Short mmCIF file of C-alpha atoms in Angstrom, two decimals:
data_model
loop_
_atom_site.label_atom_id
_atom_site.label_comp_id
_atom_site.label_asym_id
_atom_site.label_seq_id
_atom_site.Cartn_x
_atom_site.Cartn_y
_atom_site.Cartn_z
CA UNK A 29 41.99 -58.58 53.60
CA UNK A 30 42.00 -60.03 57.12
CA UNK A 31 42.48 -57.00 59.30
CA UNK A 32 42.89 -56.30 62.61
CA UNK A 33 41.74 -52.70 63.63
CA UNK A 34 43.31 -50.49 66.54
CA UNK A 35 41.64 -47.23 67.83
CA UNK A 36 39.88 -45.26 70.44
CA UNK A 37 38.66 -41.28 69.83
CA UNK A 38 37.05 -39.97 67.64
CA UNK A 39 40.08 -39.16 64.46
CA UNK A 40 39.95 -43.19 64.03
CA UNK A 41 36.25 -43.83 63.30
CA UNK A 42 36.36 -42.68 59.89
CA UNK A 43 39.49 -45.25 59.81
CA UNK A 44 36.90 -48.01 60.69
CA UNK A 45 34.40 -47.27 58.88
CA UNK A 46 36.39 -46.80 55.46
CA UNK A 47 37.94 -50.35 56.06
CA UNK A 48 34.46 -52.14 56.06
CA UNK A 49 33.37 -50.04 53.43
CA UNK A 50 36.45 -51.06 51.30
CA UNK A 51 35.69 -54.54 52.09
CA UNK A 52 37.96 -56.14 54.57
CA UNK A 53 36.87 -58.80 56.52
CA UNK A 54 37.60 -56.96 60.38
CA UNK A 55 38.87 -59.70 62.24
CA UNK A 56 38.34 -57.71 65.52
CA UNK A 57 38.74 -54.24 66.76
CA UNK A 58 40.69 -53.23 69.76
CA UNK A 59 40.28 -50.13 72.04
CA UNK A 60 40.47 -48.10 74.99
CA UNK A 61 38.37 -50.02 77.97
CA UNK A 62 35.20 -47.47 78.36
CA UNK A 63 35.97 -44.96 81.07
CA UNK A 64 33.39 -43.19 83.26
CA UNK A 65 31.83 -39.70 81.42
CA UNK A 66 28.62 -37.41 82.20
CA UNK A 67 27.13 -36.28 85.31
CA UNK A 68 26.31 -39.62 86.32
CA UNK A 69 29.91 -41.11 85.60
CA UNK A 70 28.73 -43.90 84.25
CA UNK A 71 31.03 -46.00 82.39
CA UNK A 72 30.72 -45.11 78.25
CA UNK A 73 32.29 -46.78 75.24
CA UNK A 74 34.96 -45.15 73.45
CA UNK A 75 33.62 -43.48 70.40
CA UNK A 76 35.25 -46.80 68.53
CA UNK A 77 34.00 -49.17 70.77
CA UNK A 78 30.38 -47.84 69.98
CA UNK A 79 31.17 -47.69 66.15
CA UNK A 80 31.84 -51.34 66.24
CA UNK A 81 28.87 -52.24 67.93
CA UNK A 82 26.49 -50.36 65.63
CA UNK A 83 28.60 -52.36 62.54
CA UNK A 84 28.44 -55.67 64.48
CA UNK A 85 31.37 -55.93 64.97
CA UNK A 86 33.92 -57.85 67.35
CA UNK A 87 35.19 -55.62 70.33
CA UNK A 88 38.12 -55.88 72.31
CA UNK A 89 38.85 -53.35 75.20
CA UNK A 90 42.18 -54.49 77.18
CA UNK A 91 43.88 -52.74 80.03
CA UNK A 92 47.15 -53.73 78.97
CA UNK A 93 48.87 -55.94 76.27
CA UNK A 94 51.92 -57.27 77.98
CA UNK A 95 50.69 -60.12 79.82
CA UNK A 96 51.23 -63.63 77.25
CA UNK A 97 47.25 -64.69 77.91
CA UNK A 98 46.26 -61.00 75.74
CA UNK A 99 49.45 -61.81 73.47
CA UNK A 100 48.25 -65.33 72.37
CA UNK A 101 44.42 -63.73 71.77
CA UNK A 102 45.88 -61.34 68.98
CA UNK A 103 47.88 -64.01 67.82
CA UNK A 104 44.91 -66.30 67.50
CA UNK A 105 43.11 -63.64 65.07
CA UNK A 106 45.42 -65.25 62.45
CA UNK A 107 45.14 -61.59 60.60
CA UNK A 108 46.52 -60.65 58.02
CA UNK A 109 47.57 -57.22 58.68
CA UNK A 110 47.14 -54.62 61.75
CA UNK A 111 46.06 -51.17 61.52
CA UNK A 112 46.54 -48.92 64.48
CA UNK A 113 45.35 -45.30 64.31
CA UNK A 114 45.48 -42.92 68.13
CA UNK A 115 45.18 -46.88 69.65
CA UNK A 116 46.26 -45.26 73.65
CA UNK A 117 48.57 -48.34 74.49
CA UNK A 118 51.86 -49.25 73.15
CA UNK A 119 52.11 -52.59 71.65
CA UNK A 120 54.75 -54.66 72.47
CA UNK A 121 56.94 -56.64 70.07
CA UNK A 122 55.32 -60.02 70.28
CA UNK A 123 51.69 -58.41 69.21
CA UNK A 124 53.74 -55.88 66.31
CA UNK A 125 55.37 -59.36 65.04
CA UNK A 126 51.34 -61.04 65.67
CA UNK A 127 49.91 -60.21 62.01
CA UNK A 128 51.54 -61.70 58.53
CA UNK A 129 51.85 -58.53 57.39
CA UNK A 130 52.45 -56.74 60.60
CA UNK A 131 51.32 -53.14 62.04
CA UNK A 132 50.74 -50.13 60.32
CA UNK A 133 50.27 -46.70 61.54
CA UNK A 134 48.55 -44.44 60.40
CA UNK A 135 50.15 -41.31 62.08
CA UNK A 136 48.90 -37.54 61.46
CA UNK A 137 51.95 -35.75 60.64
CA UNK A 138 54.47 -35.69 58.34
CA UNK A 139 57.24 -37.95 60.25
CA UNK A 140 59.88 -37.34 61.20
CA UNK A 141 58.43 -34.09 62.22
CA UNK A 142 56.22 -34.17 65.10
CA UNK A 143 56.34 -37.95 66.14
CA UNK A 144 54.42 -38.56 69.67
CA UNK A 145 51.45 -38.20 71.05
CA UNK A 146 49.97 -34.65 69.77
CA UNK A 147 51.09 -33.40 66.35
CA UNK A 148 48.41 -31.82 64.88
CA UNK A 149 48.25 -29.52 68.03
CA UNK A 150 51.55 -29.20 67.64
CA UNK A 151 52.20 -28.12 64.00
CA UNK A 152 49.17 -25.38 63.77
CA UNK A 153 51.32 -23.81 67.29
CA UNK A 154 54.73 -23.93 65.85
CA UNK A 155 53.60 -22.36 62.67
CA UNK A 156 53.82 -25.02 60.58
CA UNK A 157 52.44 -24.14 57.43
CA UNK A 158 51.67 -28.13 55.96
CA UNK A 159 51.21 -31.15 57.43
CA UNK A 160 49.79 -35.01 56.59
CA UNK A 161 49.14 -37.97 56.64
CA UNK A 162 52.17 -40.79 56.83
CA UNK A 163 51.46 -44.88 56.72
CA UNK A 164 53.93 -46.15 58.96
CA UNK A 165 55.17 -49.52 59.38
CA UNK A 166 55.29 -50.01 63.36
CA UNK A 167 58.82 -50.71 64.96
CA UNK A 168 58.98 -50.88 69.09
CA UNK A 169 60.24 -47.58 68.85
CA UNK A 170 58.15 -44.30 69.19
CA UNK A 171 57.45 -43.74 65.33
CA UNK A 172 60.31 -44.78 63.60
CA UNK A 173 59.03 -46.97 61.17
CA UNK A 174 59.86 -46.94 57.47
CA UNK A 175 57.20 -44.78 55.79
CA UNK A 176 54.70 -46.48 52.83
CA UNK A 177 52.62 -43.82 51.75
CA UNK A 178 52.27 -39.78 52.30
CA UNK A 179 50.34 -37.44 51.41
CA UNK A 180 50.43 -33.40 52.70
CA UNK A 181 48.18 -31.02 52.87
CA UNK A 182 48.37 -27.34 53.52
CA UNK A 183 46.76 -25.97 56.97
CA UNK A 184 44.76 -22.92 56.98
CA UNK A 185 45.74 -19.78 58.30
CA UNK A 186 42.33 -19.59 60.29
CA UNK A 187 42.21 -23.42 60.87
CA UNK A 188 42.15 -24.82 64.15
CA UNK A 189 43.23 -28.41 65.24
CA UNK A 190 39.35 -29.61 65.64
CA UNK A 191 39.13 -28.19 61.60
CA UNK A 192 42.64 -29.92 60.68
CA UNK A 193 42.19 -32.80 63.10
CA UNK A 194 39.08 -33.78 60.63
CA UNK A 195 40.40 -33.84 57.31
CA UNK A 196 43.32 -35.38 58.49
CA UNK A 197 41.30 -38.13 59.64
CA UNK A 198 39.49 -38.50 56.36
CA UNK A 199 42.44 -38.09 54.44
CA UNK A 200 44.03 -41.15 56.64
CA UNK A 201 41.06 -43.18 56.36
CA UNK A 202 41.73 -42.81 52.29
CA UNK A 203 44.84 -43.41 52.41
CA UNK A 204 45.09 -46.98 54.30
CA UNK A 205 42.43 -48.10 52.23
CA UNK A 206 45.53 -46.97 49.30
CA UNK A 207 47.60 -48.76 51.51
CA UNK A 208 46.22 -51.61 51.53
CA UNK A 209 45.65 -52.26 47.97
CA UNK A 210 48.81 -51.45 46.92
CA UNK A 211 50.49 -53.07 49.67
CA UNK A 212 52.71 -56.05 47.81
CA UNK A 213 53.77 -52.94 45.50
CA UNK A 214 55.38 -50.87 48.36
CA UNK A 215 58.50 -49.49 49.49
CA UNK A 216 59.28 -48.89 53.22
CA UNK A 217 61.44 -45.69 52.86
CA UNK A 218 63.22 -45.62 56.19
CA UNK A 219 62.68 -41.99 58.11
CA UNK A 220 65.52 -39.67 57.54
CA UNK A 221 67.62 -39.24 60.67
CA UNK A 222 67.69 -34.56 60.11
CA UNK A 223 64.14 -32.90 61.16
CA UNK A 224 62.92 -35.59 64.12
CA UNK A 225 60.20 -33.74 66.30
CA UNK A 226 58.59 -34.78 69.26
CA UNK A 227 54.81 -33.89 69.83
CA UNK A 228 54.56 -33.31 73.58
CA UNK A 229 51.09 -34.72 75.05
CA UNK A 230 49.60 -30.87 75.80
CA UNK A 231 49.55 -29.98 78.78
CA UNK A 232 46.78 -27.71 80.73
CA UNK A 233 49.46 -25.21 81.78
CA UNK A 234 50.69 -24.59 77.98
CA UNK A 235 46.56 -22.59 77.18
CA UNK A 236 46.66 -20.11 79.96
CA UNK A 237 47.10 -16.74 77.83
CA UNK A 238 50.09 -14.74 78.19
CA UNK A 239 49.28 -10.99 75.70
CA UNK A 240 52.28 -9.91 76.41
CA UNK A 241 53.76 -12.78 73.75
CA UNK A 242 53.47 -11.41 70.06
CA UNK A 243 50.17 -11.92 68.11
CA UNK A 244 51.40 -14.36 66.14
CA UNK A 245 52.01 -17.06 69.09
CA UNK A 246 49.21 -16.15 70.45
CA UNK A 247 46.79 -17.26 67.38
CA UNK A 248 48.21 -20.23 67.18
CA UNK A 249 48.15 -21.16 71.05
CA UNK A 250 44.18 -20.16 70.34
CA UNK A 251 43.99 -21.97 66.76
CA UNK A 252 46.31 -24.99 68.06
CA UNK A 253 44.40 -25.84 71.77
CA UNK A 254 40.66 -25.84 69.95
CA UNK A 255 38.68 -27.21 71.16
CA UNK A 256 41.05 -29.14 73.97
CA UNK A 257 41.41 -27.94 76.61
CA UNK A 258 41.21 -24.21 75.30
CA UNK A 259 43.13 -21.70 75.19
CA UNK A 260 41.51 -19.26 78.50
CA UNK A 261 41.50 -15.40 79.77
CA UNK A 262 40.09 -13.64 82.27
CA UNK A 263 37.57 -11.04 82.88
CA UNK A 264 36.17 -9.00 85.20
CA UNK A 265 37.22 -12.13 87.18
CA UNK A 266 35.23 -15.09 85.23
CA UNK A 267 37.66 -17.60 83.16
CA UNK A 268 36.90 -17.50 79.14
CA UNK A 269 38.09 -19.96 76.95
CA UNK A 270 38.72 -18.55 73.12
CA UNK A 271 38.55 -21.07 70.43
CA UNK A 272 38.91 -19.59 67.37
CA UNK A 273 40.93 -16.25 66.42
CA UNK A 274 42.66 -14.68 63.60
CA UNK A 275 46.05 -12.17 63.25
CA UNK A 276 44.53 -8.76 63.27
CA UNK A 277 46.45 -4.52 63.35
CA UNK A 278 46.10 -2.87 66.55
CA UNK A 279 48.86 -1.84 69.22
CA UNK A 280 48.13 -1.33 72.55
CA UNK A 281 49.41 -2.94 76.25
CA UNK A 282 48.73 -6.81 76.19
CA UNK A 283 45.03 -7.75 77.06
CA UNK A 284 43.37 -3.96 75.80
CA UNK A 285 40.28 -4.86 74.11
CA UNK A 286 40.50 -1.83 71.50
CA UNK A 287 37.57 -2.44 69.95
CA UNK A 288 34.15 -3.40 70.68
CA UNK A 289 34.76 -6.22 68.34
CA UNK A 290 37.17 -8.36 70.29
CA UNK A 291 40.18 -7.23 68.81
CA UNK A 292 42.71 -7.69 71.56
CA UNK A 293 46.49 -6.41 71.66
CA UNK A 294 49.25 -7.77 71.73
CA UNK A 295 52.68 -7.64 72.64
CA UNK A 296 53.26 -7.31 69.09
CA UNK A 297 50.30 -6.38 67.18
CA UNK A 298 46.49 -7.64 67.99
CA UNK A 299 44.65 -10.72 67.45
CA UNK A 300 40.55 -10.93 66.45
CA UNK A 301 38.54 -13.21 68.59
CA UNK A 302 35.56 -14.98 66.74
CA UNK A 303 34.72 -17.83 69.06
CA UNK A 304 34.52 -17.71 72.82
CA UNK A 305 33.03 -20.33 76.32
CA UNK A 306 32.19 -19.08 78.94
CA UNK A 307 32.19 -21.34 82.06
CA UNK A 308 29.01 -23.55 81.99
CA UNK A 309 27.77 -21.97 78.99
CA UNK A 310 27.95 -23.84 75.08
CA UNK A 311 30.43 -22.08 72.38
CA UNK A 312 29.86 -19.21 70.69
CA UNK A 313 30.66 -16.75 67.85
CA UNK A 314 31.92 -12.87 69.19
CA UNK A 315 28.64 -11.56 67.96
CA UNK A 316 26.06 -13.96 70.17
CA UNK A 317 29.05 -13.72 73.11
CA UNK A 318 29.11 -10.05 72.88
CA UNK A 319 25.20 -9.64 73.35
CA UNK A 320 25.31 -11.58 76.29
CA UNK A 321 28.36 -10.06 78.17
CA UNK A 322 29.76 -6.70 76.58
CA UNK A 323 32.95 -6.62 76.96
CA UNK A 324 34.09 -2.26 75.57
CA UNK A 325 37.07 -1.28 74.25
CA UNK A 326 39.38 -0.07 76.92
CA UNK A 327 38.81 -2.98 78.87
CA UNK A 328 41.92 -5.59 79.92
CA UNK A 329 41.77 -9.35 79.42
CA UNK A 330 44.11 -10.54 81.72
CA UNK A 331 45.36 -14.37 83.35
CA UNK A 332 46.19 -14.46 86.52
#
């Protein structure tokens, strides 16, 4: 098929690779424009942009798709279908209508649960035991279109957003290839009106760890916000990001360090901190972290 691919971050790259490997003709790749990054603040292409260039594909990165000129250029590609995954721009109706068979979105949740910007984070933070991938026929509403294919997967009890992100990306790549192969035989299923939830964009203000909360909630917060923005706490006036955790046994004053292995008391129960990062340093497993900065039993972690 002649495909327009629309995606921007790392999550989208395996999908682009899968479409190329499956033999589809990529008419053009659309992604977000390069942004200033690094110490020099030089414009850096997005992961999809870089991968598309490496594959020798045509790349377009308009700031908006609202102008008649951009919409005409999109329609002139004469695509059979557009595949959209974490693109980052709202698609106006003329864009949705341009491909002969419409625009298909790869969404990282089991719709209608977790429509919106941060479905992977929200699934973990809410304690969902299962999530998945939906291939959706796009409409003007926010993730409201009928679903063509879906695949579920269990969320591991210690799984972080980073880990689940990578698994779902690979799942999405496989499922879209299947969807394009079977497209004439697929029946779009309207989303049910019950069970709708919205995955609001993650706010950095959500990252502060409140140790007075139950351990199960603290553990979900840590895993759900890893690696970005990273749940954080403070010790001895310095901020520490916590990037991995698991439930543990123990009781104490919230924030109290219960042993020499970073078991931390919460409002109810405790969590074991597994991976941490100090400001200006790389992420470390707790054993390496504690060799460089011991935090003895009886200490208190805070988040002022």
